[in-house]
Amino acid sequence: MSATLEVAIFLSMNGKAKEAINFYKNHFNAEELLLVTYEDMAKRDSSLQFTDENKNNISHSVLSIGKTKVMLAENSMDTKEKYAVGNNTSLCIQSADLEEIEHFYKSLTTDDRVRIIVPLSRNVFSEAYGIIEDPYGIQIQLMYDARLLGQ
């Protein structure tokens, strides 16, 4: 296991991410480590669309609450599912070791009970990012993140 491996809690907030971020900052002294809006993401990937109504919605954010990272965004991991308490929480397993993330993905997807939501591939924010659902209904994001080397 690499020294950069970490697991963060990921919360989908059904359009209330900014409100939740302020709540956690106020009540838990959470520190905002990262905040990316839909408009920010569209600057990285011109195929992404946003409107005046949603341009300031949160695409991704990271808070530090003590030693724990909590990630928040507006939408759930599987955008085909209607938001419900239960599908609004996932785990984000990330590492600055690309081979480690690829190994986890390959291992998980050999189990026929695992559902692939987003195949592991490169996107605008990671060399390798994918989402699976384990046999117990837990959605798990796998992400290579070179920024973890600087911690």
CSV table of N, CA and C in Angstrom, one decimal:
chain,number,residue,atom,x,y,z
A,1,MET,N,0.8,-1.2,0.0
A,1,MET,CA,0.0,0.0,0.0
A,1,MET,C,0.9,1.2,0.0
A,2,SER,N,0.5,2.2,-0.8
A,2,SER,CA,1.3,3.4,-0.9
A,2,SER,C,1.1,4.3,0.3
A,3,ALA,N,2.0,5.2,0.5
A,3,ALA,CA,1.9,6.2,1.6
A,3,ALA,C,0.9,7.2,1.4
A,4,THR,N,0.5,7.4,0.1
A,4,THR,CA,-0.5,8.4,-0.2
A,4,THR,C,-1.9,7.9,-0.2
A,5,LEU,N,-2.2,6.7,0.0
A,5,LEU,CA,-3.5,6.1,0.0
A,5,LEU,C,-4.4,6.7,1.1
A,6,GLU,N,-5.6,7.2,0.7
A,6,GLU,CA,-6.5,7.7,1.7
A,6,GLU,C,-7.9,7.5,1.2
A,7,VAL,N,-8.8,7.4,2.2
A,7,VAL,CA,-10.3,7.2,1.9
A,7,VAL,C,-11.0,8.5,2.5
A,8,ALA,N,-11.8,9.1,1.7
A,8,ALA,CA,-12.6,10.3,2.1
A,8,ALA,C,-14.0,9.9,2.0
A,9,ILE,N,-14.8,10.6,2.8
A,9,ILE,CA,-16.3,10.5,2.7
A,9,ILE,C,-16.8,11.4,1.6
A,10,PHE,N,-17.6,11.0,0.7
A,10,PHE,CA,-18.1,11.9,-0.3
A,10,PHE,C,-19.6,12.0,-0.2
A,11,LEU,N,-20.1,13.2,0.0
A,11,LEU,CA,-21.5,13.5,0.2
A,11,LEU,C,-22.1,14.2,-1.0
A,12,SER,N,-23.2,13.7,-1.6
A,12,SER,CA,-23.9,14.4,-2.6
A,12,SER,C,-25.1,15.1,-2.0
A,13,MET,N,-25.2,16.4,-2.3
A,13,MET,CA,-26.0,17.3,-1.5
A,13,MET,C,-27.3,17.8,-2.2
A,14,ASN,N,-27.6,17.2,-3.3
A,14,ASN,CA,-28.9,17.5,-4.0
A,14,ASN,C,-29.1,19.0,-4.1
A,15,GLY,N,-28.1,19.7,-4.6
A,15,GLY,CA,-28.2,21.2,-4.8
A,15,GLY,C,-28.0,22.0,-3.6
A,16,LYS,N,-27.6,21.5,-2.5
A,16,LYS,CA,-27.3,22.2,-1.3
A,16,LYS,C,-25.9,22.2,-0.8
A,17,ALA,N,-24.9,21.9,-1.7
A,17,ALA,CA,-23.5,21.8,-1.4
A,17,ALA,C,-23.0,23.0,-0.7
A,18,LYS,N,-23.2,24.2,-1.3
A,18,LYS,CA,-22.7,25.4,-0.7
A,18,LYS,C,-23.2,25.6,0.7
A,19,GLU,N,-24.5,25.4,0.8
A,19,GLU,CA,-25.1,25.5,2.2
A,19,GLU,C,-24.5,24.6,3.2
A,20,ALA,N,-24.3,23.3,2.7
A,20,ALA,CA,-23.7,22.3,3.6
A,20,ALA,C,-22.3,22.7,4.0
A,21,ILE,N,-21.5,23.2,3.0
A,21,ILE,CA,-20.1,23.6,3.3
A,21,ILE,C,-20.1,24.7,4.4
A,22,ASN,N,-21.0,25.6,4.2
A,22,ASN,CA,-21.0,26.7,5.3
A,22,ASN,C,-21.4,26.2,6.6
A,23,PHE,N,-22.4,25.2,6.6
A,23,PHE,CA,-22.8,24.6,7.8
A,23,PHE,C,-21.6,23.9,8.5
A,24,TYR,N,-20.9,23.1,7.8
A,24,TYR,CA,-19.8,22.3,8.4
A,24,TYR,C,-18.6,23.3,8.8
A,25,LYS,N,-18.4,24.3,8.0
A,25,LYS,CA,-17.4,25.3,8.4
A,25,LYS,C,-17.8,26.0,9.8
A,26,ASN,N,-19.1,26.3,9.9
A,26,ASN,CA,-19.6,27.0,11.0
A,26,ASN,C,-19.6,26.1,12.3
A,27,HIS,N,-20.1,24.9,12.2
A,27,HIS,CA,-20.3,24.0,13.3
A,27,HIS,C,-19.1,23.1,13.7
A,28,PHE,N,-18.2,22.8,12.7
A,28,PHE,CA,-17.1,21.9,12.9
A,28,PHE,C,-15.8,22.6,12.7
A,29,ASN,N,-15.8,23.9,12.4
A,29,ASN,CA,-14.5,24.6,12.1
A,29,ASN,C,-13.8,23.9,10.9
A,30,ALA,N,-14.6,23.4,9.9
A,30,ALA,CA,-14.1,22.7,8.8
A,30,ALA,C,-13.2,23.8,8.0
A,31,GLU,N,-12.2,23.3,7.4
A,31,GLU,CA,-11.3,24.1,6.5
A,31,GLU,C,-11.6,23.7,5.1
A,32,GLU,N,-11.9,24.7,4.3
A,32,GLU,CA,-12.1,24.5,2.8
A,32,GLU,C,-10.8,24.3,2.1
A,33,LEU,N,-10.5,23.1,1.6
A,33,LEU,CA,-9.3,22.8,0.9
A,33,LEU,C,-9.4,23.0,-0.6
A,34,LEU,N,-10.6,22.8,-1.1
A,34,LEU,CA,-10.8,22.9,-2.6
A,34,LEU,C,-12.3,23.2,-2.8
A,35,LEU,N,-12.6,24.0,-3.8
A,35,LEU,CA,-14.0,24.3,-4.2
A,35,LEU,C,-14.0,24.6,-5.7
A,36,VAL,N,-14.7,23.7,-6.5
A,36,VAL,CA,-14.7,23.9,-7.9
A,36,VAL,C,-16.2,24.0,-8.3
A,37,THR,N,-16.6,25.0,-9.0
A,37,THR,CA,-18.0,25.2,-9.5
A,37,THR,C,-18.1,24.6,-10.9
A,38,TYR,N,-19.4,24.5,-11.3
A,38,TYR,CA,-19.7,24.0,-12.7
A,38,TYR,C,-19.0,24.9,-13.7
A,39,GLU,N,-19.0,26.2,-13.4
A,39,GLU,CA,-18.4,27.1,-14.4
A,39,GLU,C,-16.9,26.9,-14.4
A,40,ASP,N,-16.2,26.6,-13.3
A,40,ASP,CA,-14.8,26.3,-13.2
A,40,ASP,C,-14.5,25.0,-14.1
A,41,MET,N,-15.3,24.0,-13.9
A,41,MET,CA,-15.1,22.7,-14.6
A,41,MET,C,-15.3,23.0,-16.1
A,42,ALA,N,-16.2,23.8,-16.5
A,42,ALA,CA,-16.4,24.1,-18.0
A,42,ALA,C,-15.2,24.8,-18.6
A,43,LYS,N,-14.5,25.5,-17.8
A,43,LYS,CA,-13.2,26.1,-18.3
A,43,LYS,C,-12.2,25.1,-18.6
A,44,ARG,N,-12.2,23.9,-17.9
A,44,ARG,CA,-11.3,22.8,-18.1
A,44,ARG,C,-11.8,21.9,-19.3
A,45,ASP,N,-13.1,21.8,-19.4
A,45,ASP,CA,-13.6,20.9,-20.4
A,45,ASP,C,-14.8,21.6,-21.1
A,46,SER,N,-14.6,22.1,-22.3
A,46,SER,CA,-15.6,22.9,-23.0
A,46,SER,C,-16.8,22.1,-23.3
A,47,SER,N,-16.8,20.8,-23.2
A,47,SER,CA,-18.0,20.0,-23.5
A,47,SER,C,-19.0,20.0,-22.4
A,48,LEU,N,-18.6,20.5,-21.2
A,48,LEU,CA,-19.5,20.6,-20.1
A,48,LEU,C,-20.3,21.9,-20.2
A,49,GLN,N,-21.6,21.7,-20.0
A,49,GLN,CA,-22.5,22.9,-20.1
A,49,GLN,C,-23.0,23.3,-18.7
A,50,PHE,N,-23.2,24.6,-18.6
A,50,PHE,CA,-23.8,25.2,-17.4
A,50,PHE,C,-24.7,26.3,-17.8
A,51,THR,N,-25.6,26.7,-16.8
A,51,THR,CA,-26.5,27.8,-17.1
A,51,THR,C,-26.2,28.9,-16.0
A,52,ASP,N,-26.9,30.0,-16.2
A,52,ASP,CA,-26.7,31.1,-15.2
A,52,ASP,C,-27.3,30.6,-13.8
A,53,GLU,N,-28.2,29.7,-13.8
A,53,GLU,CA,-28.8,29.2,-12.6
A,53,GLU,C,-27.9,28.2,-11.9
A,54,ASN,N,-27.1,27.5,-12.6
A,54,ASN,CA,-26.3,26.4,-11.9
A,54,ASN,C,-24.8,26.7,-12.0
A,55,LYS,N,-24.3,27.8,-12.6
A,55,LYS,CA,-22.9,28.0,-12.8
A,55,LYS,C,-22.1,28.0,-11.5
A,56,ASN,N,-22.7,28.5,-10.4
A,56,ASN,CA,-22.1,28.5,-9.2
A,56,ASN,C,-22.3,27.3,-8.3
A,57,ASN,N,-23.0,26.3,-8.8
A,57,ASN,CA,-23.2,25.0,-8.1
A,57,ASN,C,-21.8,24.4,-8.0
A,58,ILE,N,-21.7,23.6,-6.9
A,58,ILE,CA,-20.4,22.9,-6.6
A,58,ILE,C,-20.3,21.6,-7.4
A,59,SER,N,-19.3,21.5,-8.2
A,59,SER,CA,-18.9,20.3,-8.9
A,59,SER,C,-18.1,19.4,-8.0
A,60,HIS,N,-17.2,20.0,-7.2
A,60,HIS,CA,-16.4,19.2,-6.3
A,60,HIS,C,-15.9,20.1,-5.2
A,61,SER,N,-15.8,19.7,-4.0
A,61,SER,CA,-15.2,20.4,-2.9
A,61,SER,C,-14.6,19.4,-1.9
A,62,VAL,N,-13.6,19.9,-1.2
A,62,VAL,CA,-12.9,19.1,-0.2
A,62,VAL,C,-12.8,20.0,1.1
A,63,LEU,N,-13.3,19.4,2.2
A,63,LEU,CA,-13.2,20.1,3.5
A,63,LEU,C,-12.3,19.2,4.3
A,64,SER,N,-11.6,19.8,5.3
A,64,SER,CA,-10.9,19.1,6.3
A,64,SER,C,-11.6,19.3,7.6
A,65,ILE,N,-12.1,18.2,8.2
A,65,ILE,CA,-12.7,18.3,9.5
A,65,ILE,C,-11.8,17.5,10.4
A,66,GLY,N,-11.0,18.2,11.2
A,66,GLY,CA,-9.9,17.5,11.9
A,66,GLY,C,-9.0,16.8,11.0
A,67,LYS,N,-8.8,15.5,11.2
A,67,LYS,CA,-7.9,14.8,10.3
A,67,LYS,C,-8.6,14.1,9.1
A,68,THR,N,-10.0,14.3,9.1
A,68,THR,CA,-10.8,13.6,8.1
A,68,THR,C,-11.1,14.6,6.9
A,69,LYS,N,-11.0,14.1,5.7
A,69,LYS,CA,-11.4,14.8,4.5
A,69,LYS,C,-12.9,14.4,4.2
A,70,VAL,N,-13.7,15.4,3.9
A,70,VAL,CA,-15.1,15.2,3.5
A,70,VAL,C,-15.2,15.9,2.2
A,71,MET,N,-15.7,15.2,1.2
A,71,MET,CA,-15.9,15.8,-0.2
A,71,MET,C,-17.4,16.0,-0.4
A,72,LEU,N,-17.7,17.2,-1.0
A,72,LEU,CA,-19.1,17.5,-1.2
A,72,LEU,C,-19.3,17.9,-2.7
A,73,ALA,N,-20.5,17.6,-3.2
A,73,ALA,CA,-20.9,18.0,-4.6
A,73,ALA,C,-22.4,18.1,-4.6
A,74,GLU,N,-22.9,18.7,-5.7
A,74,GLU,CA,-24.4,18.8,-5.8
A,74,GLU,C,-25.0,17.4,-6.1
A,75,ASN,N,-24.4,16.7,-7.1
A,75,ASN,CA,-25.1,15.5,-7.6
A,75,ASN,C,-24.5,14.2,-7.1
A,76,SER,N,-25.3,13.2,-7.2
A,76,SER,CA,-24.9,11.8,-6.8
A,76,SER,C,-24.0,11.2,-7.8
A,77,MET,N,-23.3,10.1,-7.5
A,77,MET,CA,-22.4,9.5,-8.4
A,77,MET,C,-23.0,8.9,-9.6
A,78,ASP,N,-24.2,8.3,-9.4
A,78,ASP,CA,-24.9,7.7,-10.5
A,78,ASP,C,-26.0,8.7,-10.9
A,79,THR,N,-25.7,9.5,-11.9
A,79,THR,CA,-26.7,10.5,-12.3
A,79,THR,C,-28.0,10.0,-12.9
A,80,LYS,N,-28.0,8.7,-13.2
A,80,LYS,CA,-29.3,8.1,-13.7
A,80,LYS,C,-30.2,7.8,-12.5
A,81,GLU,N,-29.7,7.8,-11.3
A,81,GLU,CA,-30.6,7.5,-10.1
A,81,GLU,C,-31.1,8.8,-9.6
A,82,LYS,N,-32.3,8.7,-9.1
A,82,LYS,CA,-32.9,9.9,-8.5
A,82,LYS,C,-32.3,10.0,-7.1
A,83,TYR,N,-32.0,11.2,-6.7
A,83,TYR,CA,-31.4,11.5,-5.4
A,83,TYR,C,-32.3,10.9,-4.2
A,84,ALA,N,-31.7,10.2,-3.3
A,84,ALA,CA,-32.4,9.7,-2.1
A,84,ALA,C,-31.3,9.6,-1.0
A,85,VAL,N,-31.8,9.8,0.2
A,85,VAL,CA,-30.9,9.5,1.3
A,85,VAL,C,-30.5,8.0,1.2
A,86,GLY,N,-29.3,7.7,1.2
A,86,GLY,CA,-28.8,6.3,1.0
A,86,GLY,C,-27.9,6.2,-0.3
A,87,ASN,N,-28.3,7.0,-1.3
A,87,ASN,CA,-27.4,7.0,-2.5
A,87,ASN,C,-26.7,8.3,-2.6
A,88,ASN,N,-26.7,9.1,-1.5
A,88,ASN,CA,-26.0,10.4,-1.5
A,88,ASN,C,-24.7,10.3,-0.8
A,89,THR,N,-24.2,9.1,-0.4
A,89,THR,CA,-23.0,8.9,0.3
A,89,THR,C,-22.1,7.9,-0.5
A,90,SER,N,-20.9,8.2,-0.6
A,90,SER,CA,-20.0,7.2,-1.2
A,90,SER,C,-18.6,7.4,-0.6
A,91,LEU,N,-17.7,6.5,-0.9
A,91,LEU,CA,-16.3,6.6,-0.5
A,91,LEU,C,-15.5,7.0,-1.6
A,92,CYS,N,-14.5,7.8,-1.4
A,92,CYS,CA,-13.6,8.2,-2.5
A,92,CYS,C,-12.2,7.6,-2.0
A,93,ILE,N,-11.7,6.6,-2.7
A,93,ILE,CA,-10.4,6.0,-2.4
A,93,ILE,C,-9.5,6.6,-3.4
A,94,GLN,N,-8.5,7.3,-2.9
A,94,GLN,CA,-7.5,8.0,-3.8
A,94,GLN,C,-6.1,7.8,-3.4
A,95,SER,N,-5.2,7.9,-4.4
A,95,SER,CA,-3.8,7.6,-4.1
A,95,SER,C,-3.0,8.4,-5.2
A,96,ALA,N,-1.8,8.7,-4.9
A,96,ALA,CA,-0.9,9.3,-5.9
A,96,ALA,C,-0.1,8.2,-6.5
A,97,ASP,N,-0.5,6.9,-6.3
A,97,ASP,CA,0.1,5.8,-7.0
A,97,ASP,C,-0.9,5.2,-8.0
A,98,LEU,N,-0.6,5.6,-9.2
A,98,LEU,CA,-1.5,5.2,-10.3
A,98,LEU,C,-1.7,3.7,-10.4
A,99,GLU,N,-0.7,2.9,-10.2
A,99,GLU,CA,-0.8,1.4,-10.3
A,99,GLU,C,-1.7,0.9,-9.2
A,100,GLU,N,-1.6,1.5,-8.0
A,100,GLU,CA,-2.5,1.1,-6.9
A,100,GLU,C,-4.0,1.3,-7.2
A,101,ILE,N,-4.3,2.4,-7.8
A,101,ILE,CA,-5.7,2.7,-8.2
A,101,ILE,C,-6.1,1.7,-9.3
A,102,GLU,N,-5.3,1.5,-10.2
A,102,GLU,CA,-5.6,0.5,-11.3
A,102,GLU,C,-5.8,-0.9,-10.7
A,103,HIS,N,-4.9,-1.2,-9.8
A,103,HIS,CA,-5.0,-2.6,-9.2
A,103,HIS,C,-6.4,-2.7,-8.4
A,104,PHE,N,-6.7,-1.7,-7.6
A,104,PHE,CA,-8.0,-1.8,-6.9
A,104,PHE,C,-9.2,-1.9,-7.9
A,105,TYR,N,-9.2,-1.2,-9.0
A,105,TYR,CA,-10.2,-1.2,-10.0
A,105,TYR,C,-10.3,-2.6,-10.6
A,106,LYS,N,-9.2,-3.1,-11.0
A,106,LYS,CA,-9.1,-4.4,-11.7
A,106,LYS,C,-9.6,-5.5,-10.7
A,107,SER,N,-9.2,-5.4,-9.5
A,107,SER,CA,-9.6,-6.4,-8.5
A,107,SER,C,-11.1,-6.3,-8.2
A,108,LEU,N,-11.6,-5.1,-8.0
A,108,LEU,CA,-13.1,-5.0,-7.8
A,108,LEU,C,-13.9,-5.5,-8.9
A,109,THR,N,-13.5,-5.2,-10.1
A,109,THR,CA,-14.3,-5.5,-11.3
A,109,THR,C,-14.2,-7.0,-11.7
A,110,THR,N,-13.3,-7.7,-11.0
A,110,THR,CA,-13.3,-9.2,-11.3
A,110,THR,C,-14.5,-9.9,-10.5
A,111,ASP,N,-15.1,-9.2,-9.6
A,111,ASP,CA,-16.2,-9.7,-8.8
A,111,ASP,C,-17.5,-9.4,-9.6
A,112,ASP,N,-18.2,-10.4,-10.0
A,112,ASP,CA,-19.4,-10.2,-10.8
A,112,ASP,C,-20.5,-9.5,-10.1
A,113,ARG,N,-20.4,-9.3,-8.8
A,113,ARG,CA,-21.4,-8.6,-8.0
A,113,ARG,C,-21.2,-7.1,-8.0
A,114,VAL,N,-20.1,-6.7,-8.5
A,114,VAL,CA,-19.7,-5.3,-8.5
A,114,VAL,C,-20.3,-4.6,-9.8
A,115,ARG,N,-21.0,-3.5,-9.6
A,115,ARG,CA,-21.6,-2.8,-10.8
A,115,ARG,C,-20.7,-1.6,-11.1
A,116,ILE,N,-20.3,-1.5,-12.4
A,116,ILE,CA,-19.5,-0.4,-12.9
A,116,ILE,C,-20.4,0.7,-13.2
A,117,ILE,N,-20.2,1.9,-12.6
A,117,ILE,CA,-21.0,3.1,-12.9
A,117,ILE,C,-20.3,3.9,-13.9
A,118,VAL,N,-19.0,4.2,-13.6
A,118,VAL,CA,-18.1,4.9,-14.6
A,118,VAL,C,-16.9,4.1,-14.7
A,119,PRO,N,-16.5,3.6,-15.9
A,119,PRO,CA,-15.3,2.9,-16.0
A,119,PRO,C,-14.1,3.7,-15.7
A,120,LEU,N,-13.0,3.1,-15.2
A,120,LEU,CA,-11.8,3.8,-14.9
A,120,LEU,C,-11.2,4.4,-16.1
A,121,SER,N,-11.0,5.7,-16.2
A,121,SER,CA,-10.4,6.3,-17.4
A,121,SER,C,-10.0,7.7,-17.0
A,122,ARG,N,-9.3,8.3,-17.9
A,122,ARG,CA,-8.8,9.7,-17.7
A,122,ARG,C,-9.9,10.7,-17.9
A,123,ASN,N,-9.9,11.8,-17.2
A,123,ASN,CA,-10.8,12.8,-17.4
A,123,ASN,C,-10.1,14.2,-17.1
A,124,VAL,N,-10.9,15.3,-17.0
A,124,VAL,CA,-10.2,16.6,-16.9
A,124,VAL,C,-9.5,16.8,-15.5
A,125,PHE,N,-9.9,16.0,-14.5
A,125,PHE,CA,-9.2,16.2,-13.2
A,125,PHE,C,-8.4,15.1,-12.7
A,126,SER,N,-8.3,14.0,-13.5
A,126,SER,CA,-7.5,12.8,-13.0
A,126,SER,C,-7.0,12.0,-14.2
A,127,GLU,N,-5.9,11.4,-14.0
A,127,GLU,CA,-5.4,10.4,-15.0
A,127,GLU,C,-6.2,9.2,-15.0
A,128,ALA,N,-6.8,8.9,-13.8
A,128,ALA,CA,-7.6,7.7,-13.7
A,128,ALA,C,-8.7,7.9,-12.6
A,129,TYR,N,-9.9,7.8,-13.1
A,129,TYR,CA,-11.1,8.0,-12.2
A,129,TYR,C,-12.2,7.1,-12.6
A,130,GLY,N,-12.8,6.4,-11.7
A,130,GLY,CA,-13.9,5.5,-12.0
A,130,GLY,C,-14.8,5.4,-10.8
A,131,ILE,N,-16.0,4.9,-11.0
A,131,ILE,CA,-17.0,4.7,-9.9
A,131,ILE,C,-17.6,3.3,-10.1
A,132,ILE,N,-17.6,2.6,-8.9
A,132,ILE,CA,-18.2,1.2,-8.9
A,132,ILE,C,-19.2,1.2,-7.7
A,133,GLU,N,-20.1,0.2,-7.8
A,133,GLU,CA,-21.0,0.0,-6.6
A,133,GLU,C,-20.7,-1.4,-6.1
A,134,ASP,N,-20.3,-1.5,-4.8
A,134,ASP,CA,-20.0,-2.8,-4.3
A,134,ASP,C,-21.2,-3.7,-4.1
A,135,PRO,N,-21.0,-5.0,-3.7
A,135,PRO,CA,-22.2,-5.8,-3.6
A,135,PRO,C,-23.2,-5.4,-2.4
A,136,TYR,N,-22.8,-4.5,-1.6
A,136,TYR,CA,-23.6,-4.0,-0.5
A,136,TYR,C,-24.2,-2.7,-0.7
A,137,GLY,N,-24.2,-2.2,-2.0
A,137,GLY,CA,-24.8,-1.0,-2.3
A,137,GLY,C,-24.0,0.3,-2.1
A,138,ILE,N,-22.7,0.1,-1.7
A,138,ILE,CA,-21.9,1.3,-1.4
A,138,ILE,C,-21.2,1.7,-2.7
A,139,GLN,N,-21.4,3.0,-3.1
A,139,GLN,CA,-20.7,3.5,-4.3
A,139,GLN,C,-19.3,3.9,-3.9
A,140,ILE,N,-18.3,3.5,-4.7
A,140,ILE,CA,-16.9,3.8,-4.4
A,140,ILE,C,-16.3,4.5,-5.6
A,141,GLN,N,-15.7,5.6,-5.4
A,141,GLN,CA,-15.0,6.3,-6.4
A,141,GLN,C,-13.5,5.9,-6.2
A,142,LEU,N,-12.8,5.7,-7.3
A,142,LEU,CA,-11.4,5.4,-7.3
A,142,LEU,C,-10.7,6.5,-8.1
A,143,MET,N,-9.7,7.2,-7.5
A,143,MET,CA,-9.1,8.3,-8.2
A,143,MET,C,-7.6,8.4,-7.9
A,144,TYR,N,-6.9,8.6,-9.0
A,144,TYR,CA,-5.5,8.9,-8.9
A,144,TYR,C,-5.4,10.4,-8.7
A,145,ASP,N,-4.6,10.8,-7.7
A,145,ASP,CA,-4.4,12.2,-7.4
A,145,ASP,C,-3.0,12.5,-7.1
A,146,ALA,N,-2.3,13.1,-8.0
A,146,ALA,CA,-0.8,13.4,-7.8
A,146,ALA,C,-0.6,14.4,-6.7
A,147,ARG,N,-1.7,15.2,-6.4
A,147,ARG,CA,-1.5,16.3,-5.4
A,147,ARG,C,-1.3,15.7,-4.0
A,148,LEU,N,-1.6,14.4,-3.8
A,148,LEU,CA,-1.4,13.8,-2.5
A,148,LEU,C,0.1,13.6,-2.2
A,149,LEU,N,1.0,13.7,-3.3
A,149,LEU,CA,2.4,13.6,-3.0
A,149,LEU,C,2.9,14.7,-2.2
A,150,GLY,N,2.2,15.9,-2.3
A,150,GLY,CA,2.7,17.1,-1.6
A,150,GLY,C,2.3,17.2,-0.2
A,151,GLN,N,1.6,16.2,0.3
A,151,GLN,CA,1.1,16.3,1.7
A,151,GLN,C,2.2,15.9,2.7
